[in-house]
GROMACS .gro file of C-alpha atoms in nm:
model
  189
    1UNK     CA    1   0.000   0.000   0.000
    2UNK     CA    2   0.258   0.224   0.085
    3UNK     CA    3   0.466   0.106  -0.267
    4UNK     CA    4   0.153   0.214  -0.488
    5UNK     CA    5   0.132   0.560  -0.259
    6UNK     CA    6   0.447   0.668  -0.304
    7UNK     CA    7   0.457   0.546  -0.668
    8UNK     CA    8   0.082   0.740  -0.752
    9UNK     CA    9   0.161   1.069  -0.493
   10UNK     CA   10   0.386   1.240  -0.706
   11UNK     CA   11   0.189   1.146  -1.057
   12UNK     CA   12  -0.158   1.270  -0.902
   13UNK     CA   13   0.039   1.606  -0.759
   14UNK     CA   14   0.190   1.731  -1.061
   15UNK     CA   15  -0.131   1.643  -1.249
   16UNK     CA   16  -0.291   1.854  -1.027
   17UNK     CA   17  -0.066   2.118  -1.044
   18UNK     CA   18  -0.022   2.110  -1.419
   19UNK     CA   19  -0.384   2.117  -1.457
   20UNK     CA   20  -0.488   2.377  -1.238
   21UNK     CA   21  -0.164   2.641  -1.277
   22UNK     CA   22  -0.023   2.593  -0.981
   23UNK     CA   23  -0.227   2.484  -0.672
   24UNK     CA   24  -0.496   2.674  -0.795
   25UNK     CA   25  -0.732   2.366  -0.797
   26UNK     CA   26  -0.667   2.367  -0.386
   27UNK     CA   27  -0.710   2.721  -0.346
   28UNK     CA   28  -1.021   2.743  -0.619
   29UNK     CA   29  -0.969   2.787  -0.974
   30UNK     CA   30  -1.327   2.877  -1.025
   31UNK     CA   31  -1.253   3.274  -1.043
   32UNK     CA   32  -1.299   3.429  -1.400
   33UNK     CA   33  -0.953   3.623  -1.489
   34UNK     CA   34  -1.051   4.008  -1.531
   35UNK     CA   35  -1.215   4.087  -1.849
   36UNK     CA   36  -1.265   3.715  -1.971
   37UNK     CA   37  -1.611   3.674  -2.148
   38UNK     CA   38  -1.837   3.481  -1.939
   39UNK     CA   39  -1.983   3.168  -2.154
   40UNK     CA   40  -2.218   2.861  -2.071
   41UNK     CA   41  -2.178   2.568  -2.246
   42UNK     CA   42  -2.495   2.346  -2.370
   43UNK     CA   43  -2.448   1.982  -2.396
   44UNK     CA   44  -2.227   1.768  -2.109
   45UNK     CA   45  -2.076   1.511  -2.368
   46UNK     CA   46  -1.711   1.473  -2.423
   47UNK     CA   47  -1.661   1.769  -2.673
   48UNK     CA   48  -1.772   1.981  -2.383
   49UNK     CA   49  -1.547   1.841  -2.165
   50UNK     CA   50  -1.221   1.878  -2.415
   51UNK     CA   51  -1.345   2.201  -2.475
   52UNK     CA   52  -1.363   2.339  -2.081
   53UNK     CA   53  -0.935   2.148  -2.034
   54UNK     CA   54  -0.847   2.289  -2.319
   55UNK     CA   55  -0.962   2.678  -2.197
   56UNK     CA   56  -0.864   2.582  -1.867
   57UNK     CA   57  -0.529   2.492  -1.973
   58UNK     CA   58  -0.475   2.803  -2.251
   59UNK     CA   59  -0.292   3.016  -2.022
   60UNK     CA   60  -0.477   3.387  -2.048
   61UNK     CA   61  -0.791   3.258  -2.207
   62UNK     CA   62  -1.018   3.503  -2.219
   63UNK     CA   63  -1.303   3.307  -2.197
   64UNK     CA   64  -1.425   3.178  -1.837
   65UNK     CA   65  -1.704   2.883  -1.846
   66UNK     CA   66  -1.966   2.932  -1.579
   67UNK     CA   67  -2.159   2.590  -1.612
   68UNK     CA   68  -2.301   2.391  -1.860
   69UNK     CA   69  -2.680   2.355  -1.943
   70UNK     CA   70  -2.838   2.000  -2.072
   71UNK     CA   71  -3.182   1.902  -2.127
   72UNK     CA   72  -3.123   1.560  -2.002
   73UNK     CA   73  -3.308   1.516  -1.666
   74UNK     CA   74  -3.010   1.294  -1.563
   75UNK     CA   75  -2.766   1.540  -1.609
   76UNK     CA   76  -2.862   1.825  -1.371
   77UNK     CA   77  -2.693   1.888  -1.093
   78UNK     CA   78  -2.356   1.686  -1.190
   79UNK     CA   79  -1.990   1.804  -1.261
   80UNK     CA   80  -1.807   1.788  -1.594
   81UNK     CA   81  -1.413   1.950  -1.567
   82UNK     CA   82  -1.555   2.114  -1.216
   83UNK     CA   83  -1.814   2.305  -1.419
   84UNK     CA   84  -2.207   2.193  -1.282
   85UNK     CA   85  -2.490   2.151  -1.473
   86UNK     CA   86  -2.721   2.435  -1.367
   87UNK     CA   87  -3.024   2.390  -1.520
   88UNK     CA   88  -3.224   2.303  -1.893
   89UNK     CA   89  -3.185   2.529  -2.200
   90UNK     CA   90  -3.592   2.607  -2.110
   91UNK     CA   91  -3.390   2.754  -1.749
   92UNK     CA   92  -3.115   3.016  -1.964
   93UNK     CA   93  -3.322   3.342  -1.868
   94UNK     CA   94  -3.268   3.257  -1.513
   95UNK     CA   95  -2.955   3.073  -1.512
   96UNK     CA   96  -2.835   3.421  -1.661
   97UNK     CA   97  -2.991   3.591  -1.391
   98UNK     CA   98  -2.896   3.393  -1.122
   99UNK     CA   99  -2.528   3.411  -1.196
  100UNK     CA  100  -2.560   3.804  -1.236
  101UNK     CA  101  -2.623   3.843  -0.865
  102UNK     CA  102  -2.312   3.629  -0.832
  103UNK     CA  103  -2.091   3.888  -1.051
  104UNK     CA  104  -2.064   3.703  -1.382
  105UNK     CA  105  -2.232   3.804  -1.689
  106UNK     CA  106  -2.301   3.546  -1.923
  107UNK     CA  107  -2.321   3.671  -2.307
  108UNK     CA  108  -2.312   3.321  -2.501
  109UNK     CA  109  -2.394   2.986  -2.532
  110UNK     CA  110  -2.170   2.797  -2.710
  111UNK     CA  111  -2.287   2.457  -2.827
  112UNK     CA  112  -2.131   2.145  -2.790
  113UNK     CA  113  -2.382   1.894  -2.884
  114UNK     CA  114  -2.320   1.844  -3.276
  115UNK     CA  115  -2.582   1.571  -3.264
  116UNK     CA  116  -2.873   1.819  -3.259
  117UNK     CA  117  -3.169   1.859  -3.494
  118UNK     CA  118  -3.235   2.136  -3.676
  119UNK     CA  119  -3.568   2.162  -3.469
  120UNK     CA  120  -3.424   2.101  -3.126
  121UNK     CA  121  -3.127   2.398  -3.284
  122UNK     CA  122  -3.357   2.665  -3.350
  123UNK     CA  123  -3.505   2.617  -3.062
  124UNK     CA  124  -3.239   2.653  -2.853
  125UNK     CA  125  -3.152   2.960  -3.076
  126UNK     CA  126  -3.469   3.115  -2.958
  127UNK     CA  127  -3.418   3.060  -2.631
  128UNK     CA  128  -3.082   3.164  -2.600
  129UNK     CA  129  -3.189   3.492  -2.750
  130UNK     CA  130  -3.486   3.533  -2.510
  131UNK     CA  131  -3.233   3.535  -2.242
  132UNK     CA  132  -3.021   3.791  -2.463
  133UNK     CA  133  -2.704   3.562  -2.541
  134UNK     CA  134  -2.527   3.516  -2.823
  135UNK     CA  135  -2.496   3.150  -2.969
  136UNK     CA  136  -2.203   2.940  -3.085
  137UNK     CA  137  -2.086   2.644  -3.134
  138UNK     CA  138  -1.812   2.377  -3.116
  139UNK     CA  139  -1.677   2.222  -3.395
  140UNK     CA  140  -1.714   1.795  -3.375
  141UNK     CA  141  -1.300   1.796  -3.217
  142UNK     CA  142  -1.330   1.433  -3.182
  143UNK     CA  143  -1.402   1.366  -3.577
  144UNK     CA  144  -1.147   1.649  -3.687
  145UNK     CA  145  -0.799   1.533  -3.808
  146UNK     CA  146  -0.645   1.874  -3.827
  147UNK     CA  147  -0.684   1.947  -3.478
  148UNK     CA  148  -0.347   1.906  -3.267
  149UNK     CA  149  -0.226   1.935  -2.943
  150UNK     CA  150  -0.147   2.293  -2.980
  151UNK     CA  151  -0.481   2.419  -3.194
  152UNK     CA  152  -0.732   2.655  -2.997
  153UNK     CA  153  -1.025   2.540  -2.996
  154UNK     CA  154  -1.265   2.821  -3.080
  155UNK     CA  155  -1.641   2.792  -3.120
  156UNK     CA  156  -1.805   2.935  -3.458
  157UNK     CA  157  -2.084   3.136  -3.531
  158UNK     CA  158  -2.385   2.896  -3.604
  159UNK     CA  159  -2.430   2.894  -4.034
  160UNK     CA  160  -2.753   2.886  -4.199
  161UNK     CA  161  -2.697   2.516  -4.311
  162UNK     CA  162  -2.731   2.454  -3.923
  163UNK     CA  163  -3.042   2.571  -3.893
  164UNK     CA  164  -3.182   2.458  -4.204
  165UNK     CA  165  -3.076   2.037  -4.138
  166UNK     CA  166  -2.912   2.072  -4.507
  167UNK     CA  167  -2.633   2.227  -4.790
  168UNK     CA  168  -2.757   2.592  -4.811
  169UNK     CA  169  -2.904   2.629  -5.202
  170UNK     CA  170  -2.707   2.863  -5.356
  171UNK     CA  171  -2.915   3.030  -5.667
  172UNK     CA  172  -2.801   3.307  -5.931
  173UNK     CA  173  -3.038   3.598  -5.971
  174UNK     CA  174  -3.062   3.482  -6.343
  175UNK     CA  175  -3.211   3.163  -6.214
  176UNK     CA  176  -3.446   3.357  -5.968
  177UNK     CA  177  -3.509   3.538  -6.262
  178UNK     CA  178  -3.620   3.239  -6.474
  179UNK     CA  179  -3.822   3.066  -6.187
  180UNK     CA  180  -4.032   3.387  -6.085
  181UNK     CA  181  -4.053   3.548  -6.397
  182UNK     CA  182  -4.432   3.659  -6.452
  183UNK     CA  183  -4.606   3.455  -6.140
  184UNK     CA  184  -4.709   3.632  -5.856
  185UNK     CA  185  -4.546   3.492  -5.537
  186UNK     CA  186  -4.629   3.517  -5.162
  187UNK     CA  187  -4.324   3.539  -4.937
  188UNK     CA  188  -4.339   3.417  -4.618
  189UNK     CA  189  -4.155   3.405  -4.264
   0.00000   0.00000   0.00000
């Protein structure tokens, strides 16, 4: 017992310490660094969890995760990289408010689940933009082959295609032209 102690004690303390910057994991790394944005993540699945190490490891990232948000009843209330669950995307407006009072104002979701519909997207969309934050999202890491060990990972704006569940249809205005040409036409939405 005292072998595997001795052989594991200094492994687990420099993990820690490489981890956390220091002992900051014992003394609570859970302070945003002045004039990080503040972000919640949607989704606790592995990309989410790469994606909170690898800003927790960036040294002067200036983004600070505040929790993660999950539809999935079985989810709430657990702990992925030391971030909690805090609530259901249906919850954002007062997730947001609640972590006001506690200093820390969120402006965007980014998006971690790549598995989404483009129903269960937009409406997450319009819910993040009731509670007045701007949406992102992660690219799939675990699928890209161009990532490496030293690549920042960096959410994107969401694209049309997202939203739409297919290839945007690009069109030329001579086609529009040619389809449109003479009918009368109702545009909707």
């Amino acid at each position: 017992l005292f072998m595997i102690a001795s052989l594991a004690g200094p492994r687990v303390i420099f993990r820690i310490a490489k981890e956390s910057g220091g002992f900051g994991l014992l003394t609570g790394i859970s302070r945003p660094k002045a004039g990080a944005s503040h972000v919640l993540i949607y989704g606790m699945n592995d990309i989410a969890e790469a994606y909170i190490r690898a800003v927790r490891l960036r040294r002067g990232a200036d983004v600070f995760i505040a929790g993660v948000v999950d539809d999935d009843d079985q989810k709430q209330g657990r702990i992925l990289q030391g971030r909690r669950v805090l609530g259901t995307s249906a919850d954002l407006t007062i997730i947001k408010e609640v972590l006001q009072l506690k200093g820390l104002n969120i402006t965007e979701l980014v998006v971690s689940d790549n598995s989404l519909s483009a129903q269960d997207l937009t409406t997450l969309v319009e819910r993040a933009v009731n509670a007045g934050l701007k949406i992102t999202r992660l690219p799939d890491i675990l699928r890209t082959a161009t990532i490496r060990g030293n690549t920042h990972i960096d959410p994107k704006p969401l694209e049309v295609r997202d939203l739409l569940g297919r290839k945007e249809v690009s069109l030329t205005s001579v086609e529009v032209t040619r389809l449109i040409e003479r009918r009368t036409i109702l545009l909707t939405g």
